[in-house]
Amino acid sequence: MSVLLHAASITKSFAGARALAGVSFDLHAGEVHAIVGENGAGKSTLIKILSGAESPDAGSLSVGGASIAALTPPLAHALGIATIYQQPSLFPDLSVAENIALARERGGLWRRVRWAGWRSAARDVLARLGVAIDPDRLVGTLTMPEQQIVEIAKALATDARIVIMDEPTASLSGREVERLLAIVARLRTEGGGIVYISHRLDEVFRVADRITVLRDGEAVATRAAASLDRGALIRLMVGRDLAAVFPTRSGAPGRVALEVRGLSSRASGLHDVSLDVRRGEIVGLAGLVGSGRTELAETIFGLRAADAGSVRVDGVEVRIHRPDEAMAHGIGYVPEDRRQHGVVLPMAVAANATLASLDRVAPRGMIDVAAERRGGERAVRDLAIKTPSIDAPVEALSGGNQQKVALARWLAIEPSILILDEPTQGVDVGAKGEIHAIVNRLADRGAAVLLISSELPEVLALGDRVAVMRQGTIAGVLPRADATADRVMELALPDSRRAD
């Protein structure tokens, strides 16, 4: 097989912190080459260099056998390299067709816009993905999974020979994941090369021909996927055995902390939602993408308006119209889209970690810098956040460490009720176990935790009970003993899709 892409001895540092140290990597035609590693291992930095978004401090790159002195994003595009990042980079006020067209259009400023051609091309590539998204729909109205699909469509529309996928399935449902993996297989069959980055190891073993493992900025191994099993791969990633990604805990739930009764919102698609979470309890909230899980969380937290129903905290009915009112009642919320809502990317780690607790770090309206730094140091220590310093901007951190900062913000207020929406999305196996342990400790200390996750094993392992949403309402609540994958999916699927 011909070599499409080759990187030799790539080195890169940021603010004195080494991100990559002598990493070599190659990609063959008709191959899926996966890159795995813990958060902070250097995966994001490597793919930015391979796509021209960053320049290496040392090392060399070649594409199709030709040496590239200085790879830039426009040159990468011209060479047939397309990158699908973990978070969609779309224009929310443009249509789906316009976003896809921007990846294809070339030419001067003054030229005729081929609207019909744009729409036709968008329909073709979306049909290739097997999705029914209206090309004229504004991207800002799409759900996170739909935006991810549009991002994938953009890459496919350029007919790229080299496709770099950074956590492409992180926000997709099971059916959408299967569709994407089928597309990956098709690209490989057509002779393309795919660089595939994912923390979902089951996916890696399904699609990868070879796997390169990064650890602490170094490539510690490149192996044929068939020569490894899950345990061996995890040992290469973390440098140790990972006995339990889902740590167990004990303890009986206490009194009801959060009680939702008959909650409805026509605008959010919710109707007659009833649910309760007790102190010291983790309730997993499962369901298909679009079932209303995030909408329910945002309504409880005051980000969306409810038309009917009630919310009680510790038995007292409360009226929550804004997030500050939710916080006043001891409710914290870690949102699904950390880059847009969970953290302020240009701000420092310390500033982000204390944003929800400004009453403590700025009691008189002025930031107490010493208190802010103490809060940042505590967050870095308690959550094992990998950062050059607490003054580093959050945008310089890996995705998993950004997620930890988002979590730290709400832990700082010591919430009695914590809603977590996809808390381990895009997080590696080592960090995932750490976050699970943090969630368990919160419940052990008496917090009521509502955990939304598209990873069914996570919901089943952590949840004392599992509530299942379907089409905007609660389809059922299962005790841990009865919560199996089959039973959850039976409740989650609409009637028309259930097995006879």
Coordinates of C-alpha atoms in Angstrom, one line a residue:
M1 CA 0.0 0.0 0.0
S2 CA 1.2 3.5 -0.9
V3 CA 2.0 5.9 1.9
L4 CA -0.4 8.9 1.9
L5 CA 1.0 10.7 4.9
H6 CA 4.2 10.5 6.8
A7 CA 5.3 12.4 9.9
A8 CA 8.9 11.9 11.2
S9 CA 10.2 12.9 14.7
I10 CA 7.6 15.6 15.3
T11 CA 8.3 17.7 18.4
K12 CA 6.1 20.6 19.7
S13 CA 6.0 22.6 22.9
F14 CA 3.5 25.2 24.3
A15 CA 4.5 27.7 26.9
G16 CA 7.4 25.6 27.9
A17 CA 5.3 22.4 28.3
R18 CA 6.2 19.6 25.9
A19 CA 3.2 18.4 23.9
L20 CA 5.0 16.0 21.5
A21 CA 8.5 14.6 21.7
G22 CA 9.9 12.9 18.5
V23 CA 6.6 11.3 17.4
S24 CA 6.6 9.4 14.0
F25 CA 3.4 8.4 12.3
D26 CA 2.3 7.2 8.8
L27 CA -0.9 6.5 7.0
H28 CA -1.4 4.1 4.1
A29 CA -4.0 4.2 1.3
G30 CA -7.0 2.0 2.1
E31 CA -6.2 2.0 5.9
V32 CA -7.8 3.2 9.1
H33 CA -4.9 4.2 11.5
A34 CA -6.2 5.0 15.0
I35 CA -4.5 7.2 17.5
V36 CA -5.3 6.6 21.1
G37 CA -4.0 7.9 24.5
E38 CA -5.1 9.6 27.7
N39 CA -6.1 13.2 27.7
G40 CA -2.9 15.3 27.4
A41 CA -1.1 12.5 25.6
G42 CA -0.6 14.7 22.6
K43 CA -3.3 13.5 20.2
S44 CA -4.9 16.9 19.6
T45 CA -1.6 18.5 19.0
L46 CA -0.5 15.8 16.5
I47 CA -3.7 16.1 14.4
K48 CA -3.4 19.9 14.4
I49 CA 0.1 19.4 12.9
L50 CA -1.1 16.8 10.4
S51 CA -3.8 19.2 9.3
G52 CA -1.6 22.3 9.1
A53 CA -3.3 24.1 12.0
E54 CA 0.0 24.0 14.0
S55 CA 3.6 24.0 12.9
P56 CA 6.0 21.6 14.5
D57 CA 9.1 22.9 16.3
A58 CA 11.1 20.0 14.8
G59 CA 10.5 17.0 12.5
S60 CA 9.2 16.6 8.9
L61 CA 6.0 16.0 7.0
S62 CA 5.4 14.5 3.6
V63 CA 2.1 13.9 1.7
G64 CA 2.0 11.4 -1.1
G65 CA 5.7 11.1 -1.0
A66 CA 6.4 14.8 -1.5
S67 CA 8.1 16.7 1.4
I68 CA 6.1 19.6 2.8
A69 CA 8.2 22.4 4.2
A70 CA 5.3 24.4 5.8
L71 CA 1.9 22.8 5.9
T72 CA -1.0 25.3 6.3
P73 CA -4.8 24.6 6.4
P74 CA -5.3 25.9 2.8
L75 CA -2.4 23.7 1.5
A76 CA -3.7 20.7 3.5
H77 CA -7.1 21.2 1.8
A78 CA -5.4 21.4 -1.6
L79 CA -3.5 18.2 -0.9
G80 CA -6.7 16.4 -0.1
I81 CA -6.6 16.5 3.7
A82 CA -9.9 17.0 5.6
T83 CA -10.2 17.2 9.3
I84 CA -13.3 16.6 11.4
Y85 CA -12.6 18.0 14.9
Q86 CA -14.3 16.9 18.1
Q87 CA -16.4 20.0 18.3
P88 CA -18.1 21.2 15.1
S89 CA -16.6 24.3 13.5
L90 CA -19.7 25.5 11.7
F91 CA -21.3 28.9 11.0
P92 CA -24.6 28.9 13.0
D93 CA -26.3 31.6 11.0
L94 CA -25.7 29.9 7.6
S95 CA -27.6 27.0 6.2
V96 CA -26.4 23.5 6.1
A97 CA -25.9 23.8 2.3
E98 CA -23.9 27.0 2.7
N99 CA -21.7 25.4 5.4
I100 CA -21.0 22.4 3.1
A101 CA -20.4 24.7 0.1
L102 CA -17.8 26.7 2.0
A103 CA -15.6 23.6 2.1
R104 CA -15.9 23.3 -1.7
E105 CA -16.0 26.7 -3.1
R106 CA -13.0 28.3 -4.7
G107 CA -12.5 31.5 -6.7
G108 CA -12.5 35.2 -6.5
L109 CA -14.7 37.5 -4.5
W110 CA -16.9 38.5 -7.5
R111 CA -18.6 35.4 -8.9
R112 CA -22.0 34.0 -9.4
V113 CA -23.3 32.0 -6.5
R114 CA -24.7 28.6 -7.7
W115 CA -27.5 28.2 -5.1
A116 CA -29.1 25.3 -6.9
G117 CA -25.8 23.5 -7.2
W118 CA -25.0 24.1 -3.5
R119 CA -28.3 22.6 -2.4
S120 CA -27.9 19.6 -4.8
A121 CA -24.4 18.9 -3.6
A122 CA -25.5 19.1 0.0
R123 CA -28.4 16.7 -0.6
D124 CA -26.1 14.3 -2.3
V125 CA -23.5 14.1 0.5
L126 CA -26.2 14.0 3.2
A127 CA -27.8 11.1 1.3
R128 CA -24.4 9.4 1.2
L129 CA -24.4 9.6 5.0
G130 CA -28.0 8.3 5.1
V131 CA -29.5 11.3 6.9
A132 CA -32.5 13.4 6.2
I133 CA -31.4 16.9 7.2
D134 CA -32.9 19.8 5.2
P135 CA -30.0 21.6 3.4
D136 CA -31.8 25.0 3.8
R137 CA -32.0 24.6 7.6
L138 CA -29.9 27.0 9.7
V139 CA -27.0 25.2 11.4
G140 CA -27.8 27.0 14.7
T141 CA -31.1 25.2 14.9
L142 CA -29.5 21.7 14.7
T143 CA -28.8 19.5 17.6
M144 CA -25.2 18.7 18.5
P145 CA -25.3 15.2 16.8
E146 CA -26.8 16.8 13.7
Q147 CA -24.0 19.4 13.6
Q148 CA -21.5 16.7 13.9
I149 CA -23.0 14.9 10.9
V150 CA -22.9 18.2 8.9
E151 CA -19.2 18.5 9.8
I152 CA -18.6 15.0 8.5
A153 CA -20.5 15.9 5.3
K154 CA -18.3 18.9 4.8
A155 CA -15.2 16.7 4.8
L156 CA -16.8 14.1 2.4
A157 CA -17.9 16.9 0.1
T158 CA -14.2 17.8 -0.7
D159 CA -13.5 14.2 -1.9
A160 CA -10.5 14.2 0.4
R161 CA -8.0 11.2 0.2
I162 CA -6.9 11.7 3.8
V163 CA -9.6 12.2 6.4
I164 CA -8.7 13.0 10.0
M165 CA -11.5 12.2 12.5
D166 CA -11.2 13.5 16.1
E167 CA -13.8 11.9 18.3
P168 CA -16.4 11.9 15.4
T169 CA -18.9 9.8 17.3
A170 CA -18.7 11.5 20.7
S171 CA -22.2 13.1 20.4
L172 CA -23.9 10.5 18.1
S173 CA -26.5 7.9 19.0
G174 CA -26.0 4.2 18.4
R175 CA -27.7 4.2 15.0
E176 CA -25.7 7.3 13.9
V177 CA -22.5 5.7 15.1
E178 CA -23.2 2.6 12.9
R179 CA -23.9 4.9 10.0
L180 CA -20.6 6.7 10.5
L181 CA -18.6 3.5 10.8
A182 CA -20.1 2.3 7.6
I183 CA -18.9 5.5 5.9
V184 CA -15.4 5.0 7.3
A185 CA -15.4 1.4 5.9
R186 CA -16.5 2.8 2.5
L187 CA -13.8 5.4 2.4
R188 CA -11.2 2.7 3.2
T189 CA -12.5 0.5 0.4
E190 CA -12.3 3.4 -2.0
G191 CA -8.6 3.8 -1.2
G192 CA -8.8 6.7 1.2
G193 CA -6.8 6.9 4.4
I194 CA -8.5 7.6 7.7
V195 CA -6.8 8.9 10.9
Y196 CA -9.2 7.9 13.6
I197 CA -9.0 9.3 17.1
S198 CA -11.5 8.0 19.7
H199 CA -11.7 7.2 23.4
R200 CA -14.3 4.5 22.6
L201 CA -12.0 1.5 22.4
D202 CA -14.7 -0.8 21.1
E203 CA -15.0 1.5 18.0
V204 CA -11.3 1.6 17.6
F205 CA -11.1 -2.2 17.4
R206 CA -14.0 -2.4 15.0
V207 CA -12.5 0.1 12.4
A208 CA -8.8 0.3 12.9
D209 CA -6.1 -1.6 10.9
R210 CA -3.3 -0.2 13.0
I211 CA -3.2 1.6 16.3
T212 CA -0.6 4.1 17.5
V213 CA -0.5 4.8 21.2
L214 CA 0.6 8.2 22.6
R215 CA 1.6 8.7 26.2
D216 CA 3.0 11.9 27.7
G217 CA 3.8 13.2 24.2
E218 CA 5.6 10.1 22.9
A219 CA 4.5 7.4 20.6
V220 CA 5.0 4.3 22.8
A221 CA 3.7 1.7 20.3
T222 CA 2.3 1.2 16.8
R223 CA 0.6 -2.2 16.5
A224 CA -1.7 -4.1 14.2
A225 CA -5.2 -3.8 15.8
A226 CA -5.6 -7.6 15.5
S227 CA -2.6 -8.1 17.7
L228 CA -4.0 -6.3 20.7
D229 CA -6.9 -6.8 23.1
R230 CA -8.7 -4.1 25.2
G231 CA -6.6 -4.8 28.3
A232 CA -3.3 -4.7 26.5
L233 CA -4.3 -1.4 24.8
I234 CA -5.3 0.2 28.1
R235 CA -2.0 -0.8 29.6
L236 CA -0.1 0.8 26.8
M237 CA -2.2 4.0 27.1
V238 CA -2.0 4.5 30.9
G239 CA 1.2 2.6 31.7
R240 CA -0.7 0.4 34.2
D241 CA -3.6 -2.0 34.6
L242 CA -7.0 -0.2 34.8
A243 CA -8.9 -2.5 37.1
A244 CA -12.2 -0.6 37.0
V245 CA -13.4 2.2 34.8
F246 CA -16.6 2.1 36.8
P247 CA -15.7 2.1 40.5
T248 CA -18.4 0.7 42.8
R249 CA -19.8 2.4 45.9
S250 CA -22.1 1.5 48.7
G251 CA -24.7 3.5 50.7
A252 CA -28.4 3.9 50.9
P253 CA -30.2 7.0 49.3
G254 CA -31.8 9.5 51.7
R255 CA -34.8 11.7 51.3
V256 CA -36.0 13.1 48.0
A257 CA -33.9 16.2 47.1
L258 CA -35.2 16.9 43.6
E259 CA -38.8 16.2 42.6
V260 CA -40.2 17.0 39.2
R261 CA -44.0 16.5 38.6
G262 CA -45.9 16.9 35.3
L263 CA -43.2 19.1 33.8
S264 CA -44.2 20.2 30.2
S265 CA -42.8 22.6 27.7
R266 CA -44.2 22.8 24.2
A267 CA -41.2 24.7 22.9
S268 CA -38.8 22.1 24.3
G269 CA -40.9 19.1 23.3
L270 CA -41.4 17.9 26.9
H271 CA -44.7 16.6 28.2
D272 CA -45.8 15.4 31.6
V273 CA -42.3 14.6 32.9
S274 CA -42.2 13.2 36.4
L275 CA -39.0 12.2 38.2
D276 CA -37.3 12.3 41.6
V277 CA -33.7 12.0 42.8
R278 CA -32.8 11.3 46.4
R279 CA -29.8 12.5 48.4
G280 CA -26.9 10.2 48.1
E281 CA -28.4 8.7 44.8
I282 CA -27.2 8.7 41.2
V283 CA -30.1 8.5 38.7
G284 CA -29.0 7.7 35.2
L285 CA -31.0 9.4 32.5
A286 CA -30.9 7.3 29.3
G287 CA -32.6 7.7 25.9
L288 CA -32.0 8.2 22.2
V289 CA -30.6 11.4 20.8
G290 CA -33.6 13.8 20.6
S291 CA -35.6 12.1 23.4
G292 CA -35.5 15.3 25.5
R293 CA -32.8 14.5 28.1
T294 CA -30.8 17.8 27.6
E295 CA -34.1 19.8 27.3
L296 CA -35.2 18.4 30.6
A297 CA -31.9 19.3 32.3
E298 CA -32.0 22.8 30.9
T299 CA -35.7 23.3 32.0
I300 CA -34.9 22.3 35.5
F301 CA -31.9 24.6 35.6
G302 CA -33.9 27.6 34.3
L303 CA -32.4 27.8 30.8
R304 CA -35.8 26.9 29.2
A305 CA -39.3 27.8 30.2
A306 CA -41.8 25.3 31.4
D307 CA -45.5 25.6 30.4
A308 CA -46.8 23.4 33.2
G309 CA -45.7 21.2 36.1
S310 CA -43.7 21.8 39.3
V311 CA -40.2 21.4 40.7
R312 CA -39.6 20.7 44.4
V313 CA -36.3 21.0 46.2
D314 CA -36.2 19.2 49.6
G315 CA -40.0 19.0 49.5
V316 CA -40.5 22.8 48.9
E317 CA -41.9 23.9 45.5
V318 CA -39.6 26.4 43.8
R319 CA -40.0 28.6 40.8
I320 CA -36.8 28.6 38.6
H321 CA -36.8 30.9 35.7
R322 CA -33.0 31.6 35.5
P323 CA -29.8 29.7 36.3
D324 CA -29.0 32.0 39.2
E325 CA -32.3 31.0 40.8
A326 CA -31.4 27.3 40.3
M327 CA -28.0 27.9 41.9
A328 CA -29.6 29.7 44.9
H329 CA -31.5 26.4 45.5
G330 CA -28.3 24.4 45.4
I331 CA -28.6 23.1 41.8
G332 CA -25.5 22.8 39.6
Y333 CA -25.4 21.9 35.9
V334 CA -22.5 20.7 33.7
P335 CA -23.8 21.1 30.1
E336 CA -23.2 18.8 27.2
D337 CA -21.3 21.3 24.9
R338 CA -18.4 22.2 27.1
R339 CA -16.7 24.5 24.6
Q340 CA -19.8 26.6 24.1
H341 CA -21.4 26.5 27.5
G342 CA -19.1 24.7 30.0
V343 CA -16.0 26.8 29.9
V344 CA -14.8 30.2 28.6
L345 CA -12.0 29.1 26.4
P346 CA -9.7 32.2 26.4
M347 CA -9.9 32.6 30.2
A348 CA -7.4 31.0 32.6
V349 CA -8.0 27.7 34.4
A350 CA -8.3 29.5 37.8
A351 CA -10.9 32.0 36.5
N352 CA -13.0 29.3 34.9
A353 CA -12.9 27.0 37.9
T354 CA -14.3 29.8 40.1
L355 CA -16.9 31.4 37.8
A356 CA -19.8 29.7 39.6
S357 CA -18.5 30.8 43.0
L358 CA -17.9 34.5 42.4
D359 CA -19.6 35.3 45.7
R360 CA -16.6 33.7 47.4
V361 CA -13.8 35.1 45.2
A362 CA -15.4 38.5 44.7
P363 CA -17.5 39.2 47.8
R364 CA -17.3 43.0 47.3
G365 CA -17.5 43.0 43.6
M366 CA -13.8 42.9 43.0
I367 CA -11.9 39.7 42.3
D368 CA -9.8 38.5 45.2
V369 CA -6.9 37.2 43.1
A370 CA -5.4 35.1 45.9
A371 CA -8.8 33.4 46.5
E372 CA -9.2 32.8 42.8
R373 CA -5.8 31.2 42.6
R374 CA -6.5 29.0 45.6
G375 CA -9.7 27.9 43.9
G376 CA -7.8 27.1 40.7
E377 CA -5.1 25.2 42.6
R378 CA -7.7 23.2 44.5
A379 CA -9.5 22.3 41.3
V380 CA -6.2 21.2 39.6
R381 CA -5.3 19.1 42.6
D382 CA -8.7 17.5 43.3
L383 CA -9.5 16.7 39.7
A384 CA -6.0 15.9 38.5
I385 CA -6.2 18.5 35.7
K386 CA -3.2 18.5 33.4
T387 CA -2.2 22.1 32.7
P388 CA 1.0 24.0 32.5
S389 CA -0.3 26.3 35.2
I390 CA -3.5 27.7 36.6
D391 CA -2.9 30.8 34.5
A392 CA -3.0 28.8 31.2
P393 CA -6.1 29.5 29.0
V394 CA -8.5 26.6 29.0
E395 CA -8.4 26.5 25.2
A396 CA -4.8 25.3 25.5
L397 CA -5.9 22.1 27.4
S398 CA -7.0 18.8 25.9
G399 CA -10.7 18.1 25.6
G400 CA -10.8 15.9 28.7
N401 CA -9.0 18.4 30.8
Q402 CA -11.4 21.1 29.6
Q403 CA -14.2 18.8 30.8
K404 CA -12.6 18.6 34.2
V405 CA -12.5 22.4 34.4
A406 CA -16.2 22.5 33.5
L407 CA -16.9 20.1 36.3
A408 CA -14.7 21.9 38.8
R409 CA -16.7 25.1 38.3
W410 CA -19.8 23.5 39.7
L411 CA -18.1 21.4 42.4
A412 CA -16.8 24.7 43.8
I413 CA -20.3 25.7 44.9
E414 CA -20.8 22.3 46.7
P415 CA -24.2 21.7 45.1
S416 CA -26.8 19.6 46.8
I417 CA -28.2 18.6 43.4
L418 CA -25.9 18.2 40.4
I419 CA -27.1 17.6 36.8
L420 CA -24.3 16.1 34.6
D421 CA -25.0 16.1 30.8
E422 CA -22.5 13.8 29.1
P423 CA -19.8 14.4 31.7
T424 CA -17.3 11.9 30.1
Q425 CA -18.0 12.7 26.4
G426 CA -14.6 12.6 24.6
V427 CA -12.7 11.6 27.8
D428 CA -10.1 8.8 27.8
V429 CA -10.5 5.7 29.9
G430 CA -8.1 6.9 32.6
A431 CA -9.8 10.2 33.1
K432 CA -13.3 8.6 32.8
G433 CA -12.5 6.4 35.8
E434 CA -11.4 9.5 37.7
I435 CA -14.6 11.4 36.8
H436 CA -16.7 8.4 37.8
A437 CA -14.9 8.3 41.2
I438 CA -15.6 12.0 41.7
V439 CA -19.3 11.5 40.9
N440 CA -19.5 8.6 43.3
R441 CA -17.8 10.7 46.1
L442 CA -20.4 13.4 45.6
A443 CA -23.2 10.9 46.0
D444 CA -21.5 9.4 49.0
R445 CA -21.4 12.9 50.6
G446 CA -25.2 13.2 50.1
A447 CA -25.5 15.0 46.8
A448 CA -28.4 14.1 44.5
V449 CA -26.9 13.4 41.0
L450 CA -28.9 13.3 37.7
L451 CA -26.5 11.7 35.2
I452 CA -27.3 12.0 31.4
S453 CA -25.1 9.8 29.2
S454 CA -25.3 8.3 25.7
E455 CA -22.9 5.6 26.9
L456 CA -25.3 2.9 28.2
P457 CA -22.6 1.0 30.1
E458 CA -21.9 4.3 32.0
V459 CA -25.6 4.7 32.9
L460 CA -26.0 1.1 33.9
A461 CA -22.8 1.0 36.1
L462 CA -23.2 4.3 37.9
G463 CA -27.0 4.6 38.2
D464 CA -28.7 3.5 41.4
R465 CA -31.8 3.8 39.2
V466 CA -32.1 4.4 35.5
A467 CA -34.8 6.7 34.1
V468 CA -35.5 6.3 30.3
M469 CA -36.8 9.1 28.2
R470 CA -38.7 8.6 25.0
Q471 CA -40.2 11.3 22.8
G472 CA -40.1 14.0 25.5
T473 CA -41.4 12.1 28.5
I474 CA -40.2 9.4 31.0
A475 CA -41.0 6.0 29.5
G476 CA -40.0 4.2 32.7
V477 CA -37.7 4.1 35.7
L478 CA -35.7 0.9 36.5
P479 CA -34.0 -0.1 39.7
R480 CA -30.4 -1.1 39.2
A481 CA -31.2 -4.8 39.5
D482 CA -33.7 -4.6 36.5
A483 CA -31.7 -2.1 34.4
T484 CA -30.2 -4.1 31.5
A485 CA -29.2 -2.9 28.1
D486 CA -32.1 -4.7 26.5
R487 CA -34.6 -3.4 28.9
V488 CA -33.4 0.2 28.6
M489 CA -33.5 0.1 24.8
E490 CA -36.9 -1.5 24.8
L491 CA -38.2 1.6 26.8
A492 CA -36.1 4.1 24.7
L493 CA -37.3 3.0 21.2
P494 CA -40.5 4.6 19.9
D495 CA -43.4 2.1 19.5
S496 CA -43.0 2.0 15.7
R497 CA -39.4 0.7 16.0
R498 CA -39.8 -1.9 18.8
A499 CA -39.4 -5.5 18.0
D500 CA -42.5 -7.6 17.8

